[in-house]
Amino acid sequence: MTARVAAAVALSSLGATAKEMFTDNPVCLQNNCINPVFPGLEDLYRLSNSTKWYCTTMEDTALSIGFCKGAVDYDIAVPEPQSADEKSVAALVRKQDRAANTAYFTHLNGLGKDAWDYPKPEEADDCIKSIWKMVCYTYFPRAKAGCKRGSETEYIRPCMSSCQNYVKSCAVECCDESVQCVFHHEKPLTKTTVLATSGYEPHDGPSTFCTGAALRSCGPCALLLALLAAFSAELPSRPGRLSLFALLLAPLAMSLQGCDGVGVHTVGNWRQQDDYFVTYQFVPPGASSREAVLNSCSLPGLSPTLQCSGHGGCHSWEKTLDSNPTPFCKCDPEWADPECRTKRKSQTTAYFLAVFLGVVGADRFYLELTLSAWLKLITLGSLSIFWITELLITGSAPVNLSHDVRSWSGILKVLVFFALSSWYFIDIIRTGSAPIETSGFKTAPDFPRQVFIACTVFLAMFAGFFWAYWSVASEAVVKTVSVLDAYGLRKVTEIVLLMKIKAWGLEYLGATSSDITRHFRNADPDLHPFERAREYQRALKAVKLEKIFAKPFVKALEGHTDSVKCMAIARRMAAPLLTGSCDGELRLWDMQYLRCGANVSKAHEGFVRGVTMSPDGRRAFSCGDDKAAKMWRIQPKACGISDEAEAVYSMAYIPGAIDHHWQKPMFVTVGDTVDVWDYNRSTPLSSFEWGCERVITGRFNPAEPCLLASTAVDRSVGLYDLRGNSAIRKVLLKLRSNGICWNPMRPMSFTVANEDCSLYTFDMRKLSAAMYRHWDHVMAVLDVDYAPNGQEFVSASYDNTVRLWDATHQRSKEVYHGKRMQRVLCCHFTPDGRFVLSGSEDTNIRVWKAKADQKLGVSTPREKRAEAYRETLKKKFARMPEIARIKRHRHVPKMIKSMGNKRRIMREAKQRKETNRKKHSKPGTVVHEAMKKRPIIKEMQ
């Protein structure tokens, strides 16, 4: 690759001191004029001068040729082996085959084409086929006639005819004479050294003097013959003969390469372009430009995040072909070029620009089709060509269907008008139906065909209804107004209609036909002495309606075959839901349609201990019993997950949980130690250990990027600082905590889920006592998660229930459970805060409404006002005994009630025992007030 890039740079600079002069053709348009202009040209010098070649036969090489199979039907010569792995003829043939494949792949990208669209060039169009043949003829030269097997021979260059065939089939045009298949350039390097570069052999194939079997094609020859025939033709008059002669002479003049005196330059136009081998090269991290390679997938041991610029993956060109295992970058739909660095234009943007601003050519300006865009702008999308012509030439009015269709000339005028206006509509259909060509690569396929059909049909219907309404309404209004004006009754009619509208009360009509008529009343409190009593009754009805319409369960997502251990959603976008189960399976769920989108059956060996997602929802991370954390690529729109992990991070312990940083490309795993990882490193950035046997869970702070909190089996809650790479504080509880979560709106506070059936909210600035203790669960609490607004959180417990809490209240406000619902191991809020997700041992993932009586459909403005009024009333009378009792009542299973009663009896017995101990204690014993209410027993600095 280093020699290839150096040769490409040398070719680009040859014209700087060349003696040749190139003239410009001002009437042509450049097309496919890239550097180098011919495929495989940059390797001609290396192949012909720096390598020895040996003759072989078709019997020795036919089975080893993969990519060039079908183009090579002759005895070839193979290069001299460069290493011990290339001693066999088959290995040398496969090496040349991979080189031809790489040259083909790179040249197609240089032309702005996606090479993955042409995996079988022998079945493609003439341009793709000519590129394929040229690279095969370049890297598989013909063996010299009569050469014996194994004897040394010389490198036979491709024929001039195959090069000319490529120029014709791909319509290569650089507007000067530099596109020549046979050339010889010299560049003095020193006073005694001259670098000479030659093109292809000046022979037509098939020939023993060159490689290739293409037939030479003639471009302007047919025009020239037609010109001579026209000049000698017998026409009735001399002016007719001259007209035909001029008509055929124009295309011939357009095909000329240059005109003397128009413009002269010393460097060919294609040599002035950027060399695509330099543009698409990949420089490994820490290496110099001399070590650049063309294909990052060809480097063994390179991190997957560095391959393809992180916007794609490496895939074999043809998986079933063992003789060609070279992988290439297959980019994501939004990216292109060999290293996935070029952002594609959006098909959705192009479509809506074509619809709303297509008349002025905005869609073609966006696609960088400059010439056609200016033409479309000047002609206003071809809608006004005929109209402008009529005004300038004849002075007549624009197209008028009612008058023009009465004569043959008028019909022709209307047909021409509609034919010219088709450009605007063709662009709409062309940009929306499929990805289209731009000045570079095709647009990204981000506009679904179903949406295109729906939008196009809707726009057509809207335009038709609008035109019909406007034509009918405008004529009726104009006639009515003209009659009223004729009799002087226009002003009187307006006054009468206004009075009638007020008399009928039409201005108080509702928003819809079924809405209640609006009435106004006097708000004077003296006129409403029983208003508070009525409001109390309305509040009581509102609380009862809340219980009647409380149906929190939405759906159970089935598919896992073992207990659902963990789940995760991206924090900043509506990405799919990722869940992991105890059998090592990962599943990705489409939350829009509540169905499974993709799954990885054996993501880990054993349990999946934890999952998390990056903030943008494009990468997922998981850890399991196989002592590894894995990174997966996610496609949020398609709800897909990669079949294989992009990266694997090994560790010496079984990780218990994993969490992603809120901003940076980092994640943390906990187990025997607390390790902080970076995407691109195989070892942790930081590792914390604080005298405990095992850490249970860890979470990053949402506001402080360097702050980390964790819980451990020694009943501790620890805080760590990544900036100082050290632990900050540690506090011990009576029992261990199974989960921890930071408040996203109050980043200084966090809540832990404890084994003593309670949850504790702490302020990290004062860890000596908990701010709030939340108690309602009757068994150990296993997980906790905050809503995006930070005002409520959800907890999962061993007692088969999910509870919702206000962040500042001690008792839960909702409890969710089901008949077949078993121990709940994990819970999560959706990013919009409207739903709660829970995963339990019964292999199901359940979707609950965060507000039990919430309406899932669209609410009308009247319903929203009524709901706000009811909420105000419930808040106003919340302390009334009957309303408080109804609001607090929950239907809980008998098993949970019995567990709660048993726990209450044990707590009362413990309190009586504590009271008796205090009564009989020695005088002077003081019990700290904080110890009566708080579970804190020790704090360590």
mmCIF file with all atom_site columns, N, CA and C in Angstrom, residues 330-378:
data_model
loop_
_atom_site.group_PDB
_atom_site.id
_atom_site.type_symbol
_atom_site.label_atom_id
_atom_site.label_alt_id
_atom_site.label_comp_id
_atom_site.label_asym_id
_atom_site.label_entity_id
_atom_site.label_seq_id
_atom_site.pdbx_PDB_ins_code
_atom_site.Cartn_x
_atom_site.Cartn_y
_atom_site.Cartn_z
_atom_site.occupancy
_atom_site.B_iso_or_equiv
_atom_site.pdbx_formal_charge
_atom_site.auth_seq_id
_atom_site.auth_comp_id
_atom_site.auth_asym_id
_atom_site.auth_atom_id
_atom_site.pdbx_PDB_model_num
ATOM 1   N N  . LYS A 1 330 ? -18.456 -2.342 5.038   1.00 0.00 ? 330 LYS A N  1
ATOM 2   C CA . LYS A 1 330 ? -19.849 -2.202 4.635   1.00 0.00 ? 330 LYS A CA 1
ATOM 3   C C  . LYS A 1 330 ? -20.479 -1.169 5.550   1.00 0.00 ? 330 LYS A C  1
ATOM 4   N N  . CYS A 1 331 ? -20.740 0.024  5.012   1.00 0.00 ? 331 CYS A N  1
ATOM 5   C CA . CYS A 1 331 ? -21.109 1.172  5.836   1.00 0.00 ? 331 CYS A CA 1
ATOM 6   C C  . CYS A 1 331 ? -22.556 1.103  6.273   1.00 0.00 ? 331 CYS A C  1
ATOM 7   N N  . ASP A 1 332 ? -22.857 1.862  7.317   1.00 0.00 ? 332 ASP A N  1
ATOM 8   C CA . ASP A 1 332 ? -24.240 2.065  7.725   1.00 0.00 ? 332 ASP A CA 1
ATOM 9   C C  . ASP A 1 332 ? -24.982 2.824  6.630   1.00 0.00 ? 332 ASP A C  1
ATOM 10  N N  . PRO A 1 333 ? -26.328 2.762  6.615   1.00 0.00 ? 333 PRO A N  1
ATOM 11  C CA . PRO A 1 333 ? -27.066 3.407  5.507   1.00 0.00 ? 333 PRO A CA 1
ATOM 12  C C  . PRO A 1 333 ? -26.775 4.891  5.346   1.00 0.00 ? 333 PRO A C  1
ATOM 13  N N  . GLU A 1 334 ? -26.368 5.597  6.405   1.00 0.00 ? 334 GLU A N  1
ATOM 14  C CA . GLU A 1 334 ? -26.159 7.036  6.306   1.00 0.00 ? 334 GLU A CA 1
ATOM 15  C C  . GLU A 1 334 ? -24.737 7.402  5.877   1.00 0.00 ? 334 GLU A C  1
ATOM 16  N N  . TRP A 1 335 ? -23.850 6.413  5.683   1.00 0.00 ? 335 TRP A N  1
ATOM 17  C CA . TRP A 1 335 ? -22.446 6.725  5.392   1.00 0.00 ? 335 TRP A CA 1
ATOM 18  C C  . TRP A 1 335 ? -21.993 5.986  4.138   1.00 0.00 ? 335 TRP A C  1
ATOM 19  N N  . ALA A 1 336 ? -20.886 6.490  3.529   1.00 0.00 ? 336 ALA A N  1
ATOM 20  C CA . ALA A 1 336 ? -20.376 5.926  2.291   1.00 0.00 ? 336 ALA A CA 1
ATOM 21  C C  . ALA A 1 336 ? -18.869 6.095  2.239   1.00 0.00 ? 336 ALA A C  1
ATOM 22  N N  . ASP A 1 337 ? -18.260 5.590  1.152   1.00 0.00 ? 337 ASP A N  1
ATOM 23  C CA . ASP A 1 337 ? -16.854 5.566  0.744   1.00 0.00 ? 337 ASP A CA 1
ATOM 24  C C  . ASP A 1 337 ? -16.155 4.362  1.394   1.00 0.00 ? 337 ASP A C  1
ATOM 25  N N  . PRO A 1 338 ? -14.938 3.997  0.945   1.00 0.00 ? 338 PRO A N  1
ATOM 26  C CA . PRO A 1 338 ? -14.287 2.770  1.444   1.00 0.00 ? 338 PRO A CA 1
ATOM 27  C C  . PRO A 1 338 ? -14.046 2.745  2.938   1.00 0.00 ? 338 PRO A C  1
ATOM 28  N N  . GLU A 1 339 ? -13.932 3.915  3.600   1.00 0.00 ? 339 GLU A N  1
ATOM 29  C CA . GLU A 1 339 ? -13.708 3.949  5.045   1.00 0.00 ? 339 GLU A CA 1
ATOM 30  C C  . GLU A 1 339 ? -14.888 4.541  5.796   1.00 0.00 ? 339 GLU A C  1
ATOM 31  N N  . CYS A 1 340 ? -16.033 4.699  5.134   1.00 0.00 ? 340 CYS A N  1
ATOM 32  C CA . CYS A 1 340 ? -17.284 5.165  5.778   1.00 0.00 ? 340 CYS A CA 1
ATOM 33  C C  . CYS A 1 340 ? -17.088 6.530  6.429   1.00 0.00 ? 340 CYS A C  1
ATOM 34  N N  . ARG A 1 341 ? -16.420 7.450  5.740   1.00 0.00 ? 341 ARG A N  1
ATOM 35  C CA . ARG A 1 341 ? -16.215 8.785  6.296   1.00 0.00 ? 341 ARG A CA 1
ATOM 36  C C  . ARG A 1 341 ? -17.148 9.822  5.676   1.00 0.00 ? 341 ARG A C  1
ATOM 37  N N  . THR A 1 342 ? -17.786 9.516  4.558   1.00 0.00 ? 342 THR A N  1
ATOM 38  C CA . THR A 1 342 ? -18.598 10.482 3.824   1.00 0.00 ? 342 THR A CA 1
ATOM 39  C C  . THR A 1 342 ? -20.054 10.353 4.246   1.00 0.00 ? 342 THR A C  1
ATOM 40  N N  . LYS A 1 343 ? -20.628 11.448 4.697   1.00 0.00 ? 343 LYS A N  1
ATOM 41  C CA . LYS A 1 343 ? -22.042 11.465 5.100   1.00 0.00 ? 343 LYS A CA 1
ATOM 42  C C  . LYS A 1 343 ? -22.914 11.603 3.858   1.00 0.00 ? 343 LYS A C  1
ATOM 43  N N  . ARG A 1 344 ? -23.857 10.703 3.680   1.00 0.00 ? 344 ARG A N  1
ATOM 44  C CA . ARG A 1 344 ? -24.747 10.753 2.530   1.00 0.00 ? 344 ARG A CA 1
ATOM 45  C C  . ARG A 1 344 ? -25.786 11.868 2.687   1.00 0.00 ? 344 ARG A C  1
ATOM 46  N N  . LYS A 1 345 ? -26.284 12.353 1.578   1.00 0.00 ? 345 LYS A N  1
ATOM 47  C CA . LYS A 1 345 ? -27.401 13.287 1.597   1.00 0.00 ? 345 LYS A CA 1
ATOM 48  C C  . LYS A 1 345 ? -28.669 12.540 2.012   1.00 0.00 ? 345 LYS A C  1
ATOM 49  N N  . SER A 1 346 ? -29.601 13.262 2.623   1.00 0.00 ? 346 SER A N  1
ATOM 50  C CA . SER A 1 346 ? -30.831 12.641 3.127   1.00 0.00 ? 346 SER A CA 1
ATOM 51  C C  . SER A 1 346 ? -31.878 12.576 2.032   1.00 0.00 ? 346 SER A C  1
ATOM 52  N N  . GLN A 1 347 ? -32.440 11.405 1.806   1.00 0.00 ? 347 GLN A N  1
ATOM 53  C CA . GLN A 1 347 ? -33.519 11.258 0.830   1.00 0.00 ? 347 GLN A CA 1
ATOM 54  C C  . GLN A 1 347 ? -34.785 11.967 1.301   1.00 0.00 ? 347 GLN A C  1
ATOM 55  N N  . THR A 1 348 ? -35.040 11.953 2.603   1.00 0.00 ? 348 THR A N  1
ATOM 56  C CA . THR A 1 348 ? -36.225 12.646 3.128   1.00 0.00 ? 348 THR A CA 1
ATOM 57  C C  . THR A 1 348 ? -36.141 14.141 2.870   1.00 0.00 ? 348 THR A C  1
ATOM 58  N N  . THR A 1 349 ? -34.975 14.742 3.146   1.00 0.00 ? 349 THR A N  1
ATOM 59  C CA . THR A 1 349 ? -34.807 16.177 2.902   1.00 0.00 ? 349 THR A CA 1
ATOM 60  C C  . THR A 1 349 ? -34.973 16.494 1.421   1.00 0.00 ? 349 THR A C  1
ATOM 61  N N  . ALA A 1 350 ? -34.376 15.671 0.543   1.00 0.00 ? 350 ALA A N  1
ATOM 62  C CA . ALA A 1 350 ? -34.483 15.914 -0.893  1.00 0.00 ? 350 ALA A CA 1
ATOM 63  C C  . ALA A 1 350 ? -35.931 15.825 -1.356  1.00 0.00 ? 350 ALA A C  1
ATOM 64  N N  . TYR A 1 351 ? -36.696 14.883 -0.795  1.00 0.00 ? 351 TYR A N  1
ATOM 65  C CA . TYR A 1 351 ? -38.089 14.728 -1.214  1.00 0.00 ? 351 TYR A CA 1
ATOM 66  C C  . TYR A 1 351 ? -38.925 15.951 -0.851  1.00 0.00 ? 351 TYR A C  1
ATOM 67  N N  . PHE A 1 352 ? -38.827 16.403 0.401   1.00 0.00 ? 352 PHE A N  1
ATOM 68  C CA . PHE A 1 352 ? -39.650 17.538 0.808   1.00 0.00 ? 352 PHE A CA 1
ATOM 69  C C  . PHE A 1 352 ? -39.180 18.844 0.169   1.00 0.00 ? 352 PHE A C  1
ATOM 70  N N  . LEU A 1 353 ? -37.895 18.958 -0.142  1.00 0.00 ? 353 LEU A N  1
ATOM 71  C CA . LEU A 1 353 ? -37.439 20.110 -0.916  1.00 0.00 ? 353 LEU A CA 1
ATOM 72  C C  . LEU A 1 353 ? -38.009 20.074 -2.328  1.00 0.00 ? 353 LEU A C  1
ATOM 73  N N  . ALA A 1 354 ? -38.085 18.868 -2.923  1.00 0.00 ? 354 ALA A N  1
ATOM 74  C CA . ALA A 1 354 ? -38.673 18.748 -4.262  1.00 0.00 ? 354 ALA A CA 1
ATOM 75  C C  . ALA A 1 354 ? -40.163 19.070 -4.252  1.00 0.00 ? 354 ALA A C  1
ATOM 76  N N  . VAL A 1 355 ? -40.838 18.754 -3.148  1.00 0.00 ? 355 VAL A N  1
ATOM 77  C CA . VAL A 1 355 ? -42.279 19.011 -3.077  1.00 0.00 ? 355 VAL A CA 1
ATOM 78  C C  . VAL A 1 355 ? -42.571 20.503 -2.883  1.00 0.00 ? 355 VAL A C  1
ATOM 79  N N  . PHE A 1 356 ? -41.917 21.126 -1.909  1.00 0.00 ? 356 PHE A N  1
ATOM 80  C CA . PHE A 1 356 ? -42.278 22.487 -1.534  1.00 0.00 ? 356 PHE A CA 1
ATOM 81  C C  . PHE A 1 356 ? -41.427 23.561 -2.219  1.00 0.00 ? 356 PHE A C  1
ATOM 82  N N  . LEU A 1 357 ? -40.173 23.216 -2.561  1.00 0.00 ? 357 LEU A N  1
ATOM 83  C CA . LEU A 1 357 ? -39.312 24.212 -3.199  1.00 0.00 ? 357 LEU A CA 1
ATOM 84  C C  . LEU A 1 357 ? -38.705 23.684 -4.488  1.00 0.00 ? 357 LEU A C  1
ATOM 85  N N  . GLY A 1 358 ? -39.345 22.666 -5.070  1.00 0.00 ? 358 GLY A N  1
ATOM 86  C CA . GLY A 1 358 ? -38.807 22.096 -6.291  1.00 0.00 ? 358 GLY A CA 1
ATOM 87  C C  . GLY A 1 358 ? -38.891 23.024 -7.481  1.00 0.00 ? 358 GLY A C  1
ATOM 88  N N  . VAL A 1 359 ? -39.818 23.973 -7.470  1.00 0.00 ? 359 VAL A N  1
ATOM 89  C CA . VAL A 1 359 ? -39.945 24.904 -8.597  1.00 0.00 ? 359 VAL A CA 1
ATOM 90  C C  . VAL A 1 359 ? -38.693 25.744 -8.762  1.00 0.00 ? 359 VAL A C  1
ATOM 91  N N  . VAL A 1 360 ? -38.028 26.076 -7.663  1.00 0.00 ? 360 VAL A N  1
ATOM 92  C CA . VAL A 1 360 ? -36.813 26.900 -7.729  1.00 0.00 ? 360 VAL A CA 1
ATOM 93  C C  . VAL A 1 360 ? -35.548 26.041 -7.681  1.00 0.00 ? 360 VAL A C  1
ATOM 94  N N  . GLY A 1 361 ? -35.694 24.722 -7.797  1.00 0.00 ? 361 GLY A N  1
ATOM 95  C CA . GLY A 1 361 ? -34.530 23.851 -7.868  1.00 0.00 ? 361 GLY A CA 1
ATOM 96  C C  . GLY A 1 361 ? -33.823 23.610 -6.558  1.00 0.00 ? 361 GLY A C  1
ATOM 97  N N  . ALA A 1 362 ? -34.496 23.793 -5.418  1.00 0.00 ? 362 ALA A N  1
ATOM 98  C CA . ALA A 1 362 ? -33.829 23.619 -4.125  1.00 0.00 ? 362 ALA A CA 1
ATOM 99  C C  . ALA A 1 362 ? -33.370 22.184 -3.919  1.00 0.00 ? 362 ALA A C  1
ATOM 100 N N  . ASP A 1 363 ? -34.136 21.211 -4.440  1.00 0.00 ? 363 ASP A N  1
ATOM 101 C CA . ASP A 1 363 ? -33.739 19.814 -4.266  1.00 0.00 ? 363 ASP A CA 1
ATOM 102 C C  . ASP A 1 363 ? -32.453 19.503 -5.008  1.00 0.00 ? 363 ASP A C  1
ATOM 103 N N  . ARG A 1 364 ? -32.284 20.048 -6.195  1.00 0.00 ? 364 ARG A N  1
ATOM 104 C CA . ARG A 1 364 ? -31.058 19.778 -6.958  1.00 0.00 ? 364 ARG A CA 1
ATOM 105 C C  . ARG A 1 364 ? -29.875 20.568 -6.402  1.00 0.00 ? 364 ARG A C  1
ATOM 106 N N  . PHE A 1 365 ? -30.115 21.744 -5.849  1.00 0.00 ? 365 PHE A N  1
ATOM 107 C CA . PHE A 1 365 ? -29.028 22.438 -5.159  1.00 0.00 ? 365 PHE A CA 1
ATOM 108 C C  . PHE A 1 365 ? -28.571 21.630 -3.948  1.00 0.00 ? 365 PHE A C  1
ATOM 109 N N  . TYR A 1 366 ? -29.515 21.040 -3.230  1.00 0.00 ? 366 TYR A N  1
ATOM 110 C CA . TYR A 1 366 ? -29.167 20.234 -2.056  1.00 0.00 ? 366 TYR A CA 1
ATOM 111 C C  . TYR A 1 366 ? -28.360 19.001 -2.464  1.00 0.00 ? 366 TYR A C  1
ATOM 112 N N  . LEU A 1 367 ? -28.706 18.392 -3.609  1.00 0.00 ? 367 LEU A N  1
ATOM 113 C CA . LEU A 1 367 ? -27.988 17.218 -4.091  1.00 0.00 ? 367 LEU A CA 1
ATOM 114 C C  . LEU A 1 367 ? -26.705 17.590 -4.820  1.00 0.00 ? 367 LEU A C  1
ATOM 115 N N  . GLU A 1 368 ? -26.387 18.910 -4.897  1.00 0.00 ? 368 GLU A N  1
ATOM 116 C CA . GLU A 1 368 ? -25.166 19.425 -5.516  1.00 0.00 ? 368 GLU A CA 1
ATOM 117 C C  . GLU A 1 368 ? -25.115 19.127 -7.006  1.00 0.00 ? 368 GLU A C  1
ATOM 118 N N  . LEU A 1 369 ? -26.292 19.049 -7.650  1.00 0.00 ? 369 LEU A N  1
ATOM 119 C CA . LEU A 1 369 ? -26.367 18.969 -9.103  1.00 0.00 ? 369 LEU A CA 1
ATOM 120 C C  . LEU A 1 369 ? -26.514 20.390 -9.626  1.00 0.00 ? 369 LEU A C  1
ATOM 121 N N  . THR A 1 370 ? -25.409 21.117 -9.663  1.00 0.00 ? 370 THR A N  1
ATOM 122 C CA . THR A 1 370 ? -25.439 22.571 -9.808  1.00 0.00 ? 370 THR A CA 1
ATOM 123 C C  . THR A 1 370 ? -26.006 23.002 -11.146 1.00 0.00 ? 370 THR A C  1
ATOM 124 N N  . LEU A 1 371 ? -25.549 22.414 -12.244 1.00 0.00 ? 371 LEU A N  1
ATOM 125 C CA . LEU A 1 371 ? -25.966 22.866 -13.564 1.00 0.00 ? 371 LEU A CA 1
ATOM 126 C C  . LEU A 1 371 ? -27.474 22.699 -13.763 1.00 0.00 ? 371 LEU A C  1
ATOM 127 N N  . SER A 1 372 ? -27.984 21.492 -13.489 1.00 0.00 ? 372 SER A N  1
ATOM 128 C CA . SER A 1 372 ? -29.424 21.274 -13.639 1.00 0.00 ? 372 SER A CA 1
ATOM 129 C C  . SER A 1 372 ? -30.219 22.090 -12.624 1.00 0.00 ? 372 SER A C  1
ATOM 130 N N  . ALA A 1 373 ? -29.644 22.375 -11.450 1.00 0.00 ? 373 ALA A N  1
ATOM 131 C CA . ALA A 1 373 ? -30.348 23.198 -10.460 1.00 0.00 ? 373 ALA A CA 1
ATOM 132 C C  . ALA A 1 373 ? -30.527 24.628 -10.970 1.00 0.00 ? 373 ALA A C  1
ATOM 133 N N  . TRP A 1 374 ? -29.466 25.206 -11.532 1.00 0.00 ? 374 TRP A N  1
ATOM 134 C CA . TRP A 1 374 ? -29.595 26.563 -12.076 1.00 0.00 ? 374 TRP A CA 1
ATOM 135 C C  . TRP A 1 374 ? -30.570 26.582 -13.254 1.00 0.00 ? 374 TRP A C  1
ATOM 136 N N  . LEU A 1 375 ? -30.545 25.539 -14.090 1.00 0.00 ? 375 LEU A N  1
ATOM 137 C CA . LEU A 1 375 ? -31.485 25.473 -15.205 1.00 0.00 ? 375 LEU A CA 1
ATOM 138 C C  . LEU A 1 375 ? -32.923 25.377 -14.711 1.00 0.00 ? 375 LEU A C  1
ATOM 139 N N  . LYS A 1 376 ? -33.122 24.599 -13.653 1.00 0.00 ? 376 LYS A N  1
ATOM 140 C CA . LYS A 1 376 ? -34.469 24.470 -13.091 1.00 0.00 ? 376 LYS A CA 1
ATOM 141 C C  . LYS A 1 376 ? -34.918 25.766 -12.427 1.00 0.00 ? 376 LYS A C  1
ATOM 142 N N  . LEU A 1 377 ? -33.973 26.482 -11.799 1.00 0.00 ? 377 LEU A N  1
ATOM 143 C CA . LEU A 1 377 ? -34.313 27.763 -11.179 1.00 0.00 ? 377 LEU A CA 1
ATOM 144 C C  . LEU A 1 377 ? -34.671 28.811 -12.227 1.00 0.00 ? 377 LEU A C  1
ATOM 145 N N  . ILE A 1 378 ? -33.883 28.863 -13.293 1.00 0.00 ? 378 ILE A N  1
ATOM 146 C CA . ILE A 1 378 ? -34.142 29.862 -14.340 1.00 0.00 ? 378 ILE A CA 1
ATOM 147 C C  . ILE A 1 378 ? -35.481 29.617 -15.005 1.00 0.00 ? 378 ILE A C  1
#
